[in-house]
Amino acid sequence: MRLRRIEAVRFGGLVDRSLGDLGEGLTIVHGPNEAGKSTFTALVRYILYGFPSGREKEPQYYSAAGKRQGRLVFADDTGSWAVDRTEGPHGGPVEVRTLEGAARPGLVEAVTAGVSQLAYKVVFGFGLDEMARIEALRGQDDDIIARLYAASVGLRVSPHDVRAALDDEADRLFTPRGRNREINKTVAEIREIRDRLRALEREADTYQEARDRLAEIGPALARAREDRDERRRRFTEASRAAERLAERLQRIETLEGELVELRRALLDAEQQRAAVAIVEDDAPTALLAALAEESAAFTEGRQTLRDAEVQVEHAARRMRDALARVAGDDDAVLALGADATVAESIEGARDDIQRLALEVEARERDAQRAREAAQRAEKGATAALRSAGVEPGPNADSIVEDRLAALDSVTAAGLHERARRLEPAPLVLLISGLVSLAAGLVLREYVTVAIGVLLAIAGAVFLVRPARGSLAPEAVSGDDLRALGLKSPPTAVEASRMRRAFEAARSALRERAEALRSLEAAETDVRLATDTLAARRTAWAAWVAERGLPEGSTPASAAEALAAARDAVQARAMLQEREAAATRVRARLDDYVERLVSAARDAVDVPDDPTDDDVPVIVGRVRSLLSERTERRERGSRIADEIAGLSSRIEVTETKLASASADATAVLTRWDMAEGGSLEALQALADRERQAAEEAERSYDELAEERARLDERLHEGAREARGGELRLRLAGAQELLAEQAERYVVARAAAMLVGAAQERYERERQPDVVKRAREVFSHMTGERYPGLTVPLGGGPIEVHDARAGSKGSDVLSRGTADQLYLALRLGLIEQLDGVGEGLPVLMDDVLVNFDPLRRRGAADAIAGLAEHRQIVLFTCHPETAELMAEVAPTSTRIDLDACEA
Amino acid sequence: MARAVRFIHAADLHLDAPFKGVNATDERVRQALVASTYDALSALVDACIERSVDFLVVAGDAYNSRDRSVRAQFAFKAAMERLADAGIRVYAAAGNHDPTSGWTAGLALPDNVRVFSDTAVERIVVEDGGEPLCAVYGRSYRRSAETADLARDFSRVAEDDVAIAVLHTNVGGRTEHEPYAPSTLAELQSARMDYWALGHIHKPEVLTEQGTVAVYAGCTQGLNPNEAGPRGCYLVTVGGGVSLEFVPTAAVVWDRRTVDATELPGVGDVRAALAEVCADVRRDAGGRPAIVRIALEGRSDAHADLARPGVLADLVDDLRAEQLDIEPWVWVDRVRDLTRQPVDLAALRESEEFAGDLVRLSDERLADAATIVHELLAPVSEYAGRDLETSFDATSIVERARDAALDRLLAEEGS
C-alpha cells in the first residue's frame, strides 16, 4: 500500500491543489517557501486522523473557500482508493471511495494501525518543530519510542501504555491527596458515617444518662408515690372525719328534737288507752258472743221441735189404723206383727196347699189319659187279632205266637230254594242306575242323578221281590200248614201278608197290656196326692187356731192380718222415736235459754221467767252489747299499737342518738381531740392535710413527669433505627473500601510488574530500534558519536562519543540534536515493518541544520529507509533535493510552485 | 426423674449488631438487615412459645452493649415480656458483648428473667408444679475482656436429676475467636453436667466427650458473609439422654458460592450461571431472604468481556434487579471476577517475548507477595486507617496483577 496523491480541496491556502503522483520509495518535493509543503504535510495527518477543532493547539489551516476538505489516494497491486475527509464534528467525516479494485472500508484504520496521531505527527509527519518532541514526550503518556517499540515487538499495546493505564486505574482509585478518587471518596464517606455514628453515640450517652436518671428516679418516685398516697389518705381521712363529725352533730340535734316529740305523743296515747278500757268480769264477752252466735241454733231447734210433735201425732194415728184392720186383741195383734216367723209360716202353708191341690189335679188328669189310652189299646188289639184271623180271648197271645212260629217254618224252607236264582234284568237295571247316578254326580247333571236313582231303586226292588208262585211243596211240613189253617203252602206274597198280620196282632196285644199297666199306676198316684193335700190342710187349721186367728182363716187372709199387725208395730216404733226426739230438742232449748239468761242477766234486761219467744229479744240485746264492746276494743288496740310504735321509735332514736354521740366522740378521739375538740378544729386540721397532700402531689407529678420524659426519650431511642442503618452503611462502605483497595493493589502491582518487565527487557534485550538509531546516528555524525543510550523507562537520552564520553541530548547542538532525533525516527521506522503499513513518512525540511557531511549521512539513511518504506521529503533547498536525488537515484521528484499557503 | 426437660438454647443474639462485609445498596435489603437481629429474636421467642418449652437459656451476647443501643435493650425487654406472658422462664448469662456492667441498666427486665451472677457460678432450681425439675447453672461476665477460666467453677450437685450449665466461653482456645473465658472440653466433662449451653462461637456446633454434651447454639442471625449457612437455636430435650433439634431463626441467610467460568464462553453464559446459583441459594435458604457473595473463577473466554469497564457491574445490577423481584429475594452482594484469560501460562514462561518476561517476573515476585502487597497498600492503609480491614491473599493479588497486565498487553486490537 502506497500513498499516490495528496489532494487539497480546501485547506489553508490550497484550493483544489494536488501533490502526486508520489513514488514507491522516496519522493522529493522541492518548492520554494510558502509553496505548501508544510500544508500538505499537515493535510495528510488531518485526513488520516481528523481535522483539529478550534480549541486544539494545532495549526488550523482554515480555508476561505469553505469547510476544510482533503483527499488521499492510496493504491497497491489490487486497486486504488480515495480517502476523503471534510471538516466536521469529531474531526469530520471520512469516506473511503474505491477508485479501482475491491472496496476497503477499513482502509484508514489499517493504514494507521498502531500509530497514534501524536506518533504520526512526531515520527511519520514531522518538521523541524517536531524534531525534539520525540524526546520531550518520553516518559510521558505519549512515549512515542516506547509505543512504537512495543508495536515492534509484537504487542498490540505498549507496555508503557499498559503500565500507564494500570497506574491510571490505580490513580483513579486512590491518590493520597485526591478527593474524587474512589477510595478517597469512600474513606470520606466512612468518616462522615463515623461522625454521624459518634453523634449518635453522644445521643446514646444521653440515653445512658436518661437510664441512669431513670434508675435514680425509680426509688424516688416510689417514695414520692408513697408519700403522696399517705398524704392523700390523711387528707381524705381528715376531710371525711370533719364531714362525718359535722354530719353526726347535725344528726344528734335532729334526734334530740325527735325524742321530745315522740315522748309527748306517747303520753297522749296512754291517756286515750285508759279512756277506752272495758270491764267484763260479770258478763264475759266471749260467752255472750258464743251464746249470741248460738241463737240461730236455738231458732232452728224450735222449728225442729215443732216438726217432731207433728210426726208423733202422725205415727199414733197410723198405729191405730193398723190395729183397726185386724180383729182381736191389740196386744196379740202387736205380738203377731212383731213375730218374724209368722209370715214365713203363712207363706209356707199357702204355698204347700196350693202346690198339693195342683198335684191332685195333675194326677187326676194323668189317670184320665191312662184310661183313654187303655180303651184305645183294647180296640186296637181286637182289630189286629181279627185281621190276623184270631179270635180275641184270653189265649189270643199264645195263638198268635204259635201261628208265627208255623209261618216261619214254612217260609224258611221255600225261601231257601229261591234264593239261589238271580234275575239278570233287575241286575242290569241296578247297574245302569248306579252308573247314571255316578255320571250325574260327576257331571252335576241332576236329572241324570234322579234317573240313576230311580233306575237303581227299581233294580233293587226287582232283585229282592219274592218270586211269584208257591213255595216248593216238598219243603213244607203239614203240621205247620195245619196250624196255619192252610191246606197248601202259601205263596210268598201270602206268607208275607200273613206274617205282617200276625206281627201286627202281637204288637197290638203288647200295647194293650202296657196301657192297662199305665192306667193302674195313674190311679194310684191320684189317691196318694189327695191324701197329702188333706193332711196339709189339717195342719194349717191347727196353726191358725194356735195364733188366735179367726177360724177358717185361709193363708191369704192370715197374710192380710199379718200385714196390718206389722204396720201397727212399725207405727208404734215411729211414734216412740219421734217422741224421744222431741224430748231431746226440748231439753236443748231449755238448756240454751237457761245459759243465756244466766249469762246475760247481769249485762242486759232479762224477764224473770223467760219463754222461748223472749229469747230473740234477749239475744238482740246481747248483740248490741257485744257490738259496743268490739268497737271499744278495736280503738283500744289501735291506741296500744300507737303506744308500742312510739315506744319503739323512742328506743331506736335513743340508740341512734347514743351511736351518733359515740361516733362523734370517736372521730374526735381519732384525731386526738377527745378533750376540747370541735368541728372547727377538725376542719382546720383537714385543711392542713389538704395542703400537705397537694404539696406531695406536686412533688410526685414532677418526678412522674420527668420519668415520662425520660421514658419517652428512651422509647425514642428504642425506635431509633439510624444507628443500625448507619452501621450497615459503614459496613457497606468498608466493604467497598476493601474491594477498592484490592483493585488498587492489583492495579499497582500489575503496573509494577509491567514496569519491572520493561526494565528487564530493556536491560537484557537492547531494542533493535535503539541499535539501529545508534548506527544511523553514528553514520550521520561520521562516527563522532558511535554510542547512544535510550532508556525505555524514561530518563535523558545520552550520546556517547568515541572516548565513551556521554552527553545528554540537552547539551547537544541544535544540528546534532536534530540528527539524534532523526536517527531515532529512522531507527524506529525501520523496525515498524508491520506497523503503519502504507503510512508514508513525510519530512518537512528536517535537514536544514545539518552540515553538508552530516546531511549526506542523513540522506543516505533516508534513502536506505526509502527502500522499504515510502518517504516524502519536502525541501525548499535545491541542494538538498539534488543530494537526495543523488543518493536515491530511483527517487521521484516533484517541484512545487510558490503559492499562498 | 419426673419427666423430660424441654428448653431452647440460644446465644449470641447480638441485637442491633453492626453488619460487616456487605454493601447493601438496595433499601429493602438494608431494612431487612437492620431488622434482622430483631426478627431473629422474634423467631426465637415464637419458637419457645410454639413449642411450650419449660424455659429458655441465653448463653451470652444477647446484644452489643458496646453500641449502647437503646432499641436493642427495649427489644430484648419486650421479647422477655412476651415470654413472661407465655409463662416461660429465661436464664441468661452475660457474655463479652453484654457484661453485667452494661446489662440493661435502667431497664428492668420482667420477673421471668434471671441473669446469672457475675461473681460465682449460680445454681437455680427450676420447679414444675412445686417439684424440682432440673438445676440450671450459670455465670455471667463482669467485664467484656473476661480472661479467667470460668468453667472450672462449675460442679453438679448430687441431688440434681438434670443439670444444665450456661456459659459464654471459648472451648479449646479457638484462635479465630477472642480467647474470652477460655476452657477445655475436659473441664466441661469434669463438671458432670447433662448439657452445656455454650455461647461465643457463632457457628452451631455440638461438642461431645464421654457423655458430656456441650453445644454452641451459634448466633441467631448471621452478621457477615463469613457467617454463612443456617443460624438459629437448639430445642433441647433432656430425659434419658439428650436430644437436639436445630431451629432456624435467621431472618436473612448469608451464603457464598463459587462459579467456575471455564466452560462459559460469554457474558450471557456467565449471567445464566449466576442466576442458577441464585436459585440454588434461594432453595437452600428455606424461604428466607438471602445475601450471596459469588466468586467467578477459571480461565474463561468470558474473561475479556467481563474485564471491560462496566460489563460486570451492569451484569450484577441486572442480576440484582432480577433476584430482588423474586420472593424470597436474593441480594447479590458481590460478584468477584477472578477469571483469567485463556492463555497458556506455561507457554508464556518459555517465551522470550515481553509477556514471557512478565510471567517469569511475577513468578519470582510471588515469594515476596506479602511484602509487595503491604508496601503497595501502605498509602491506602495510612490514608484510610482502621476503616480498611483487609485480609488479602497476597499471592492471589500478585497473580491477579499478572493477569491484569497480561490482559492489557495481549489485548486484541480494538479491545
PDB file of C-alpha atoms in Angstrom, chain A residues 637-791:
ATOM      1  CA  SER A 637    -105.938  -1.836 120.247  1.00  0.00           C
ATOM      2  CA  ARG A 638    -105.109   0.990 117.889  1.00  0.00           C
ATOM      3  CA  ILE A 639    -104.024   3.137 120.750  1.00  0.00           C
ATOM      4  CA  ALA A 640    -101.903   0.303 122.085  1.00  0.00           C
ATOM      5  CA  ASP A 641    -100.222  -0.115 118.707  1.00  0.00           C
ATOM      6  CA  GLU A 642     -99.558   3.575 118.601  1.00  0.00           C
ATOM      7  CA  ILE A 643     -98.036   3.420 122.039  1.00  0.00           C
ATOM      8  CA  ALA A 644     -95.874   0.453 121.086  1.00  0.00           C
ATOM      9  CA  GLY A 645     -94.714   2.231 117.965  1.00  0.00           C
ATOM     10  CA  LEU A 646     -93.895   5.362 119.843  1.00  0.00           C
ATOM     11  CA  SER A 647     -92.014   3.387 122.455  1.00  0.00           C
ATOM     12  CA  SER A 648     -90.047   1.567 119.801  1.00  0.00           C
ATOM     13  CA  ARG A 649     -89.211   4.770 117.940  1.00  0.00           C
ATOM     14  CA  ILE A 650     -88.136   6.376 121.136  1.00  0.00           C
ATOM     15  CA  GLU A 651     -85.896   3.418 121.823  1.00  0.00           C
ATOM     16  CA  VAL A 652     -84.407   3.473 118.325  1.00  0.00           C
ATOM     17  CA  THR A 653     -83.940   7.203 118.386  1.00  0.00           C
ATOM     18  CA  GLU A 654     -82.226   6.962 121.724  1.00  0.00           C
ATOM     19  CA  THR A 655     -79.929   4.275 120.291  1.00  0.00           C
ATOM     20  CA  LYS A 656     -79.170   6.396 117.233  1.00  0.00           C
ATOM     21  CA  LEU A 657     -78.509   9.353 119.420  1.00  0.00           C
ATOM     22  CA  ALA A 658     -76.132   7.333 121.534  1.00  0.00           C
ATOM     23  CA  SER A 659     -74.432   5.966 118.411  1.00  0.00           C
ATOM     24  CA  ALA A 660     -74.086   9.393 116.858  1.00  0.00           C
ATOM     25  CA  SER A 661     -72.665  10.769 120.049  1.00  0.00           C
ATOM     26  CA  ALA A 662     -70.214   7.875 120.299  1.00  0.00           C
ATOM     27  CA  ASP A 663     -69.278   8.278 116.648  1.00  0.00           C
ATOM     28  CA  ALA A 664     -68.641  11.980 117.065  1.00  0.00           C
ATOM     29  CA  THR A 665     -66.555  11.256 120.106  1.00  0.00           C
ATOM     30  CA  ALA A 666     -64.638   8.556 118.218  1.00  0.00           C
ATOM     31  CA  VAL A 667     -63.920  10.944 115.349  1.00  0.00           C
ATOM     32  CA  LEU A 668     -62.510  13.486 117.709  1.00  0.00           C
ATOM     33  CA  THR A 669     -60.601  10.835 119.621  1.00  0.00           C
ATOM     34  CA  ARG A 670     -59.085   9.508 116.322  1.00  0.00           C
ATOM     35  CA  TRP A 671     -57.670  12.963 115.682  1.00  0.00           C
ATOM     36  CA  ASP A 672     -56.576  13.435 119.324  1.00  0.00           C
ATOM     37  CA  MET A 673     -59.340  15.930 120.076  1.00  0.00           C
ATOM     38  CA  ALA A 674     -61.220  13.975 122.636  1.00  0.00           C
ATOM     39  CA  GLU A 675     -60.582  16.765 125.056  1.00  0.00           C
ATOM     40  CA  GLY A 676     -61.870  20.097 123.877  1.00  0.00           C
ATOM     41  CA  GLY A 677     -62.098  19.045 120.241  1.00  0.00           C
ATOM     42  CA  SER A 678     -64.547  20.684 117.932  1.00  0.00           C
ATOM     43  CA  LEU A 679     -65.747  20.588 114.390  1.00  0.00           C
ATOM     44  CA  GLU A 680     -63.913  23.760 113.593  1.00  0.00           C
ATOM     45  CA  ALA A 681     -60.640  22.375 114.944  1.00  0.00           C
ATOM     46  CA  LEU A 682     -61.055  19.213 112.902  1.00  0.00           C
ATOM     47  CA  GLN A 683     -61.826  21.190 109.761  1.00  0.00           C
ATOM     48  CA  ALA A 684     -58.701  23.239 110.312  1.00  0.00           C
ATOM     49  CA  LEU A 685     -56.707  20.037 110.611  1.00  0.00           C
ATOM     50  CA  ALA A 686     -58.197  18.697 107.349  1.00  0.00           C
ATOM     51  CA  ASP A 687     -57.239  21.911 105.606  1.00  0.00           C
ATOM     52  CA  ARG A 688     -53.651  21.496 106.745  1.00  0.00           C
ATOM     53  CA  GLU A 689     -53.651  17.898 105.498  1.00  0.00           C
ATOM     54  CA  ARG A 690     -55.018  19.054 102.150  1.00  0.00           C
ATOM     55  CA  GLN A 691     -52.184  21.489 101.717  1.00  0.00           C
ATOM     56  CA  ALA A 692     -49.638  18.779 102.580  1.00  0.00           C
ATOM     57  CA  ALA A 693     -51.276  16.365 100.147  1.00  0.00           C
ATOM     58  CA  GLU A 694     -51.199  18.949  97.373  1.00  0.00           C
ATOM     59  CA  GLU A 695     -47.547  19.529  98.033  1.00  0.00           C
ATOM     60  CA  ALA A 696     -46.820  15.775  97.889  1.00  0.00           C
ATOM     61  CA  GLU A 697     -48.875  15.551  94.705  1.00  0.00           C
ATOM     62  CA  ARG A 698     -46.813  18.256  93.073  1.00  0.00           C
ATOM     63  CA  SER A 699     -43.585  16.549  94.059  1.00  0.00           C
ATOM     64  CA  TYR A 700     -44.802  13.248  92.683  1.00  0.00           C
ATOM     65  CA  ASP A 701     -46.095  14.813  89.476  1.00  0.00           C
ATOM     66  CA  GLU A 702     -42.785  16.498  88.867  1.00  0.00           C
ATOM     67  CA  LEU A 703     -40.936  13.226  89.252  1.00  0.00           C
ATOM     68  CA  ALA A 704     -43.509  11.332  87.195  1.00  0.00           C
ATOM     69  CA  GLU A 705     -43.352  13.942  84.503  1.00  0.00           C
ATOM     70  CA  GLU A 706     -39.596  13.685  84.435  1.00  0.00           C
ATOM     71  CA  ARG A 707     -39.803   9.941  84.266  1.00  0.00           C
ATOM     72  CA  ALA A 708     -42.327  10.155  81.443  1.00  0.00           C
ATOM     73  CA  ARG A 709     -39.997  12.468  79.587  1.00  0.00           C
ATOM     74  CA  LEU A 710     -37.113  10.086  80.142  1.00  0.00           C
ATOM     75  CA  ASP A 711     -39.248   7.131  79.166  1.00  0.00           C
ATOM     76  CA  GLU A 712     -40.326   8.874  76.036  1.00  0.00           C
ATOM     77  CA  ARG A 713     -36.775   9.737  75.279  1.00  0.00           C
ATOM     78  CA  LEU A 714     -35.683   6.171  75.778  1.00  0.00           C
ATOM     79  CA  HIS A 715     -38.559   4.944  73.685  1.00  0.00           C
ATOM     80  CA  GLU A 716     -37.498   7.354  71.009  1.00  0.00           C
ATOM     81  CA  GLY A 717     -34.135   5.702  71.261  1.00  0.00           C
ATOM     82  CA  ALA A 718     -35.826   2.325  71.112  1.00  0.00           C
ATOM     83  CA  ARG A 719     -37.488   3.347  67.878  1.00  0.00           C
ATOM     84  CA  GLU A 720     -34.274   4.822  66.607  1.00  0.00           C
ATOM     85  CA  ALA A 721     -33.027   2.798  63.676  1.00  0.00           C
ATOM     86  CA  ARG A 722     -30.494   5.317  62.413  1.00  0.00           C
ATOM     87  CA  GLY A 723     -27.703   3.566  64.254  1.00  0.00           C
ATOM     88  CA  GLY A 724     -28.393   0.269  62.585  1.00  0.00           C
ATOM     89  CA  GLU A 725     -28.716   1.897  59.210  1.00  0.00           C
ATOM     90  CA  LEU A 726     -25.527   3.873  59.677  1.00  0.00           C
ATOM     91  CA  ARG A 727     -23.634   0.831  60.810  1.00  0.00           C
ATOM     92  CA  LEU A 728     -24.926  -1.018  57.802  1.00  0.00           C
ATOM     93  CA  ARG A 729     -23.821   1.854  55.602  1.00  0.00           C
ATOM     94  CA  LEU A 730     -20.483   1.805  57.369  1.00  0.00           C
ATOM     95  CA  ALA A 731     -20.212  -1.914  56.737  1.00  0.00           C
ATOM     96  CA  GLY A 732     -21.064  -1.334  53.105  1.00  0.00           C
ATOM     97  CA  ALA A 733     -18.556   1.460  52.773  1.00  0.00           C
ATOM     98  CA  GLN A 734     -15.873  -0.595  54.491  1.00  0.00           C
ATOM     99  CA  GLU A 735     -16.634  -3.470  52.231  1.00  0.00           C
ATOM    100  CA  LEU A 736     -16.438  -1.157  49.254  1.00  0.00           C
ATOM    101  CA  LEU A 737     -13.197   0.269  50.558  1.00  0.00           C
ATOM    102  CA  ALA A 738     -11.726  -3.179  50.929  1.00  0.00           C
ATOM    103  CA  GLU A 739     -12.788  -4.038  47.410  1.00  0.00           C
ATOM    104  CA  GLN A 740     -11.384  -0.771  46.053  1.00  0.00           C
ATOM    105  CA  ALA A 741      -8.177  -1.286  47.972  1.00  0.00           C
ATOM    106  CA  GLU A 742      -7.880  -4.721  46.477  1.00  0.00           C
ATOM    107  CA  ARG A 743      -8.416  -3.364  42.975  1.00  0.00           C
ATOM    108  CA  TYR A 744      -5.916  -0.631  43.757  1.00  0.00           C
ATOM    109  CA  VAL A 745      -3.296  -3.094  44.906  1.00  0.00           C
ATOM    110  CA  VAL A 746      -3.897  -5.303  41.905  1.00  0.00           C
ATOM    111  CA  ALA A 747      -3.573  -2.348  39.547  1.00  0.00           C
ATOM    112  CA  ARG A 748      -0.488  -1.062  41.276  1.00  0.00           C
ATOM    113  CA  ALA A 749       1.055  -4.496  41.379  1.00  0.00           C
ATOM    114  CA  ALA A 750       0.257  -5.024  37.738  1.00  0.00           C
ATOM    115  CA  ALA A 751       1.832  -1.685  36.846  1.00  0.00           C
ATOM    116  CA  MET A 752       4.797  -2.599  38.936  1.00  0.00           C
ATOM    117  CA  LEU A 753       5.136  -5.928  37.179  1.00  0.00           C
ATOM    118  CA  VAL A 754       4.896  -4.315  33.777  1.00  0.00           C
ATOM    119  CA  GLY A 755       7.468  -1.714  34.729  1.00  0.00           C
ATOM    120  CA  ALA A 756       9.754  -4.345  36.104  1.00  0.00           C
ATOM    121  CA  ALA A 757       9.318  -6.412  32.985  1.00  0.00           C
ATOM    122  CA  GLN A 758      10.086  -3.387  30.849  1.00  0.00           C
ATOM    123  CA  GLU A 759      13.160  -2.770  32.832  1.00  0.00           C
ATOM    124  CA  ARG A 760      14.293  -6.320  32.460  1.00  0.00           C
ATOM    125  CA  TYR A 761      13.524  -6.386  28.809  1.00  0.00           C
ATOM    126  CA  GLU A 762      15.365  -3.148  28.366  1.00  0.00           C
ATOM    127  CA  ARG A 763      18.269  -4.382  30.333  1.00  0.00           C
ATOM    128  CA  GLU A 764      18.545  -7.826  28.916  1.00  0.00           C
ATOM    129  CA  ARG A 765      17.460  -7.191  25.326  1.00  0.00           C
ATOM    130  CA  GLN A 766      18.696  -3.948  23.859  1.00  0.00           C
ATOM    131  CA  PRO A 767      15.980  -2.980  21.492  1.00  0.00           C
ATOM    132  CA  ASP A 768      16.772  -3.106  17.858  1.00  0.00           C
ATOM    133  CA  VAL A 769      15.324   0.310  17.391  1.00  0.00           C
ATOM    134  CA  VAL A 770      17.957   1.800  19.605  1.00  0.00           C
ATOM    135  CA  LYS A 771      20.654  -0.229  17.966  1.00  0.00           C
ATOM    136  CA  ARG A 772      19.532   0.948  14.536  1.00  0.00           C
ATOM    137  CA  ALA A 773      19.237   4.540  15.727  1.00  0.00           C
ATOM    138  CA  ARG A 774      22.730   4.293  17.103  1.00  0.00           C
ATOM    139  CA  GLU A 775      24.031   3.065  13.765  1.00  0.00           C
ATOM    140  CA  VAL A 776      22.225   5.812  11.882  1.00  0.00           C
ATOM    141  CA  PHE A 777      23.346   8.461  14.314  1.00  0.00           C
ATOM    142  CA  SER A 778      26.909   7.201  14.219  1.00  0.00           C
ATOM    143  CA  HIS A 779      26.853   7.248  10.442  1.00  0.00           C
ATOM    144  CA  MET A 780      25.333  10.721  10.311  1.00  0.00           C
ATOM    145  CA  THR A 781      27.898  12.104  12.664  1.00  0.00           C
ATOM    146  CA  GLY A 782      30.762  10.485  10.860  1.00  0.00           C
ATOM    147  CA  GLU A 783      31.363   8.141  13.763  1.00  0.00           C
ATOM    148  CA  ARG A 784      31.657  11.152  16.033  1.00  0.00           C
ATOM    149  CA  TYR A 785      29.072   9.604  18.302  1.00  0.00           C
ATOM    150  CA  PRO A 786      29.160   5.848  17.996  1.00  0.00           C
ATOM    151  CA  GLY A 787      27.134   5.271  21.182  1.00  0.00           C
ATOM    152  CA  LEU A 788      23.572   6.025  22.056  1.00  0.00           C
ATOM    153  CA  THR A 789      21.527   5.196  25.098  1.00  0.00           C
ATOM    154  CA  VAL A 790      17.748   5.498  25.115  1.00  0.00           C
ATOM    155  CA  PRO A 791      16.353   4.342  28.442  1.00  0.00           C
TER     156      PRO A 791
END
